[in-house]
Short mmCIF file of C-alpha atoms in Angstrom, two decimals:
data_model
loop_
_atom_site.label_atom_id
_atom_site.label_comp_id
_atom_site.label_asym_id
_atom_site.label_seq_id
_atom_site.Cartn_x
_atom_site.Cartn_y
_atom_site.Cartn_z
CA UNK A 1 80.09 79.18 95.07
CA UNK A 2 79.50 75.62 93.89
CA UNK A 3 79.65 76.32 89.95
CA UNK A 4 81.06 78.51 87.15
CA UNK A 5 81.26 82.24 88.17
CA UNK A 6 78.64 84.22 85.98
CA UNK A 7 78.36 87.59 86.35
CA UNK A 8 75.07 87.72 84.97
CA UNK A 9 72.71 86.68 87.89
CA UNK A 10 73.16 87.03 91.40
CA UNK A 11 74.15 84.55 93.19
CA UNK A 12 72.27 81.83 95.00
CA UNK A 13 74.15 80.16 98.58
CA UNK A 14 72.64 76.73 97.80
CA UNK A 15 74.30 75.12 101.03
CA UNK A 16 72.19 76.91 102.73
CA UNK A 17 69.48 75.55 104.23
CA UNK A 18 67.27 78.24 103.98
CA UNK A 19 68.06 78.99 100.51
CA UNK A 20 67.17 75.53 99.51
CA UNK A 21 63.92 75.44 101.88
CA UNK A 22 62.78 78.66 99.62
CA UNK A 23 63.62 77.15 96.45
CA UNK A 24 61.40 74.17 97.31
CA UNK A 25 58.78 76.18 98.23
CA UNK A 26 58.64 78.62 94.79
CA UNK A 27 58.69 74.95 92.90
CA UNK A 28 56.05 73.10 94.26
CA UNK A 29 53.80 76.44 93.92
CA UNK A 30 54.72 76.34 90.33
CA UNK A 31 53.98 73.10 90.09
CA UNK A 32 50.41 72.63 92.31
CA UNK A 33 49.10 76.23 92.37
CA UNK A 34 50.12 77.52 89.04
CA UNK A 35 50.01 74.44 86.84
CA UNK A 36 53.46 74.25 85.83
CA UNK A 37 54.16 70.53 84.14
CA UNK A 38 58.22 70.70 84.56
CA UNK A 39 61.00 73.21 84.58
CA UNK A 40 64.28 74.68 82.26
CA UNK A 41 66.87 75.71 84.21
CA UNK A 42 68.87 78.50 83.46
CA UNK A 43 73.06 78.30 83.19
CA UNK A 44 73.55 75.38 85.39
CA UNK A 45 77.13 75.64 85.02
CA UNK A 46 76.67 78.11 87.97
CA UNK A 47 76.37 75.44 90.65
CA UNK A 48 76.54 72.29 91.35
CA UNK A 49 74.46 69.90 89.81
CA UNK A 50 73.35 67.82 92.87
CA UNK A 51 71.58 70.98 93.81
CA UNK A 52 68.86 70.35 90.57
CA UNK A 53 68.90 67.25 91.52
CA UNK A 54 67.38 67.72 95.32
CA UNK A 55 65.16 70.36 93.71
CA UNK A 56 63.25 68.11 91.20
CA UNK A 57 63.57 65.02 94.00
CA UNK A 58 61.95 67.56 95.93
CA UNK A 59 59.28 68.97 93.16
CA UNK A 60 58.84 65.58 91.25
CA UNK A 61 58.31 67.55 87.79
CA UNK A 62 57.10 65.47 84.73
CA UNK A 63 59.81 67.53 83.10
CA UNK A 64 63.15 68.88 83.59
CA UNK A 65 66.13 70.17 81.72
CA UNK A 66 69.11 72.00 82.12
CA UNK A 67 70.94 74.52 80.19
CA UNK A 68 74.28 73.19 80.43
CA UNK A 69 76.09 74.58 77.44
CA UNK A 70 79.31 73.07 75.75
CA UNK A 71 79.78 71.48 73.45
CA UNK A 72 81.37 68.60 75.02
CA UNK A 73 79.50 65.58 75.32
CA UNK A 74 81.12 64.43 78.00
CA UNK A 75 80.71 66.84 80.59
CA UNK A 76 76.92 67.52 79.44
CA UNK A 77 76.87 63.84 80.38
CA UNK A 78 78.58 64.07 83.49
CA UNK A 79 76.18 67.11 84.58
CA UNK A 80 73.23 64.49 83.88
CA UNK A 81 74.83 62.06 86.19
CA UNK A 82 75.30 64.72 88.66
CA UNK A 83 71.78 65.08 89.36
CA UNK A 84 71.31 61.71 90.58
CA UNK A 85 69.37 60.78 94.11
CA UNK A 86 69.26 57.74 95.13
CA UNK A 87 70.59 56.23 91.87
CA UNK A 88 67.97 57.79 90.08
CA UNK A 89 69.04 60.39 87.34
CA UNK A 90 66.51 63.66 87.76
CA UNK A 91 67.02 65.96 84.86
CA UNK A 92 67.90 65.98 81.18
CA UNK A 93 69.81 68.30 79.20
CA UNK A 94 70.05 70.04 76.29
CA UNK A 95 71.72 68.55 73.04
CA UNK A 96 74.49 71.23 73.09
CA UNK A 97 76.95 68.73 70.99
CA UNK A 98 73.99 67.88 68.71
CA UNK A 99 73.29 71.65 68.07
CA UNK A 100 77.29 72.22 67.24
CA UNK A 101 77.16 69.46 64.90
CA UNK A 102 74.06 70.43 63.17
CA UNK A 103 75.65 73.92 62.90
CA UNK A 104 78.62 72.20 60.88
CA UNK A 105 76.29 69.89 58.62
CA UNK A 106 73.04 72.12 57.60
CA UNK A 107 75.51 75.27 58.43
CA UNK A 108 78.68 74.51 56.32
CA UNK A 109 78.15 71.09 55.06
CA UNK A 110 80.29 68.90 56.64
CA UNK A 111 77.25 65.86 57.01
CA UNK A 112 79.78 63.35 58.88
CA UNK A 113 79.58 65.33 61.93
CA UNK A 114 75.76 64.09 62.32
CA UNK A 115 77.29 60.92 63.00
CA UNK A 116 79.61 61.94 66.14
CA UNK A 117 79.00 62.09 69.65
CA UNK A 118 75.86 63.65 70.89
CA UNK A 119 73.63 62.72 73.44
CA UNK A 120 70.13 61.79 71.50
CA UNK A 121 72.63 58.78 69.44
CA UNK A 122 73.83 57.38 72.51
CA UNK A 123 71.31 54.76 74.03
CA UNK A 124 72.73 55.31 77.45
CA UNK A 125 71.63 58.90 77.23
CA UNK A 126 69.04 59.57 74.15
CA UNK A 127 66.37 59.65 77.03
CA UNK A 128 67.77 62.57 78.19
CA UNK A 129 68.63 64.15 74.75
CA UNK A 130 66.24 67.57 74.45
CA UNK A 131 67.16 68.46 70.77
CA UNK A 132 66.98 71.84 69.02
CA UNK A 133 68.07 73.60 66.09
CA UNK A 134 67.73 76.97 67.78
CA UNK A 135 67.02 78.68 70.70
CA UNK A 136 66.49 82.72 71.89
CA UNK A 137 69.96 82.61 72.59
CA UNK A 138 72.15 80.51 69.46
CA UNK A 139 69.55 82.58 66.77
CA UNK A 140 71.55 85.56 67.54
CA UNK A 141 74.73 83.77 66.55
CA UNK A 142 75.96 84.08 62.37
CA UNK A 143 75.15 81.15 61.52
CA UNK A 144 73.64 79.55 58.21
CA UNK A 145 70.97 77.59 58.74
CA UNK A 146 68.70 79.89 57.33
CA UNK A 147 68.52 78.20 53.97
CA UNK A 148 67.99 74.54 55.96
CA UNK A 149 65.70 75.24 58.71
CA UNK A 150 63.58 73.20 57.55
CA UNK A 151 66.21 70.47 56.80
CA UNK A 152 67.74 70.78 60.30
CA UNK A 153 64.59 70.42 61.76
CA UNK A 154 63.44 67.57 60.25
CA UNK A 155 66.57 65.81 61.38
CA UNK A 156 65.92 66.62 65.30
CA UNK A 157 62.11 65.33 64.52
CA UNK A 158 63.30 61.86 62.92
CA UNK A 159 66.14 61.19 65.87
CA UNK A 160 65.50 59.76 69.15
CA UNK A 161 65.45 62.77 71.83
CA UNK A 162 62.69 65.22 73.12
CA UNK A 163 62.50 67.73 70.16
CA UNK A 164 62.28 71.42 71.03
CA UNK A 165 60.93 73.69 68.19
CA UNK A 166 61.60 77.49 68.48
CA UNK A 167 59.34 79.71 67.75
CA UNK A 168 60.34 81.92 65.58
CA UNK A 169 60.95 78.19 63.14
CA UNK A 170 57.79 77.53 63.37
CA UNK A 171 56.25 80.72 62.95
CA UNK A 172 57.86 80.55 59.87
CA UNK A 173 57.67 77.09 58.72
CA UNK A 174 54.47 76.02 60.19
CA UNK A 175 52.85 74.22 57.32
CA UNK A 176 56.22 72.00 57.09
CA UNK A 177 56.89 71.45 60.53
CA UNK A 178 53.13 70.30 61.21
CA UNK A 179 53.75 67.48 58.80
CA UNK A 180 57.22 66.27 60.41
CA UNK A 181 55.39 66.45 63.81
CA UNK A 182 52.79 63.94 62.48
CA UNK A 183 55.24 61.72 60.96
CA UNK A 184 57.20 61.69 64.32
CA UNK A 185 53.63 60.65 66.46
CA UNK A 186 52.67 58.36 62.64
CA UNK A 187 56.16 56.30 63.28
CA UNK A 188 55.75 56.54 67.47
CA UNK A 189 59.36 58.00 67.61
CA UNK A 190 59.81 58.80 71.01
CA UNK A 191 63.11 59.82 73.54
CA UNK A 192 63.93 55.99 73.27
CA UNK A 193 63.56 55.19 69.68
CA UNK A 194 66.81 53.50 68.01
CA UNK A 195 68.68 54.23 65.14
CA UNK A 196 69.03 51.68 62.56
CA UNK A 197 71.22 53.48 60.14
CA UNK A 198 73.20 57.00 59.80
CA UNK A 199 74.95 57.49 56.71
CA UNK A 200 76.73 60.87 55.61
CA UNK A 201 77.54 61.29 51.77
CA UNK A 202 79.35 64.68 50.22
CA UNK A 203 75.87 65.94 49.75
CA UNK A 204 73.97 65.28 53.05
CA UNK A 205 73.04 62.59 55.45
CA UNK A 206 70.58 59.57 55.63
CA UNK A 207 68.81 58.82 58.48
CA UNK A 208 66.69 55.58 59.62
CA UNK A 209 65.27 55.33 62.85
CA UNK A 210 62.58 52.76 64.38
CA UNK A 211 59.62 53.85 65.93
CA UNK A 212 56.99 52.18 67.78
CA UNK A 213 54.61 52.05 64.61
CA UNK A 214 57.11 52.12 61.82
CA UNK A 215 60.59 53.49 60.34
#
């Protein structure tokens, strides 16, 4: 076992040759017979990261990211690195430290943590930032965003990153959300875009970032 034990799944030997030779296979038919434009990988705390890494070198997706959840910037960061062949990083990630943080701001007001570590405010790494607010898995957690979904979401579609929406958001919000997706394409804020200024107060947060076409 290269990774985190999980008891969850069963368990993949990717040393082997085989294994690997299979997985290849099942990609590139997603990819060239069934249309597939990229992947999500599931819990990739369960092996080693190199292994996602051969896979897309292999596959050549438009798109990857991982699942790699904690909270810790740090090792999200080294599990990007990880992934690297020939030099050349092959996945991003999921903002886990951005959703904790936006749990503590929208969820229980504390707006200074929007300006800690996370992944889509760090230039070395922003490219590789997928942001959310929720997903199938955190909207079962007691949280309180409820009353700032909207809010919370219109901070992922300002920042740099590649925003992720859930569904059940924007089944609910879809008028609102609409309008913060054209202001994101209006300004030509992209996975690249830089921040110019990130301000908390006692009562929320203030946000300026520099898109292609405006701020």
């Amino acid at each position: 076992d290269t990774g985190d034990p999980f008891d969850g799944y069963r368990d993949l030997d990717h040393t082997n040759e085989t294994v690997q030779k299979n997985v290849k296979t099942y990609l590139d038919f997603l990819l060239n017979e069934l249309g597939y434009a990229g992947f999500r990988y599931d819990m990739v705390k369960g092996y080693a990261a190199k292994y996602t890494g051969m896979y897309n070198a292999s596959a050549n997706p438009i798109y990857s990211v991982g699942e790699f959840w904690d909270g810790n910037k740090t090792l999200v960061t080294n599990w990007i690195n990880s992934t690297k062949v020939d030099g050349k990083i092959q996945s991003a990630a999921f903002d886990f430290p951005m959703k904790y943080k936006i749990n503590s701001a929208f969820g229980g007001g504390n707006w200074s943590a929007l300006g800690e570590q996370m992944l889509s405010n760090d230039n070395s790494y922003k490219r590789y930032s997928v942001t959310f607010v929720d997903n199938h898995d955190t909207y079962r957690d007691n949280n309180k965003l409820s009353t700032n979904v909207c809010a919370a979401n219109a901070y992922i579609l300002t920042m740099p990153g590649t925003p992720c929406l859930f569904l059940k958001h924007w089944q609910s919000n879809k008028g609102t959300l609409k309008r913060l997706i054209a202001i994101r394409k209006a300004a030509g804020i992209s996975n690249e875009s830089e921040i110019t200024s990130a301000n908390a107060s006692t009562s929320g947060f203030t946000l300026k970032v520099k898109g292609e076409n405006g701020t």
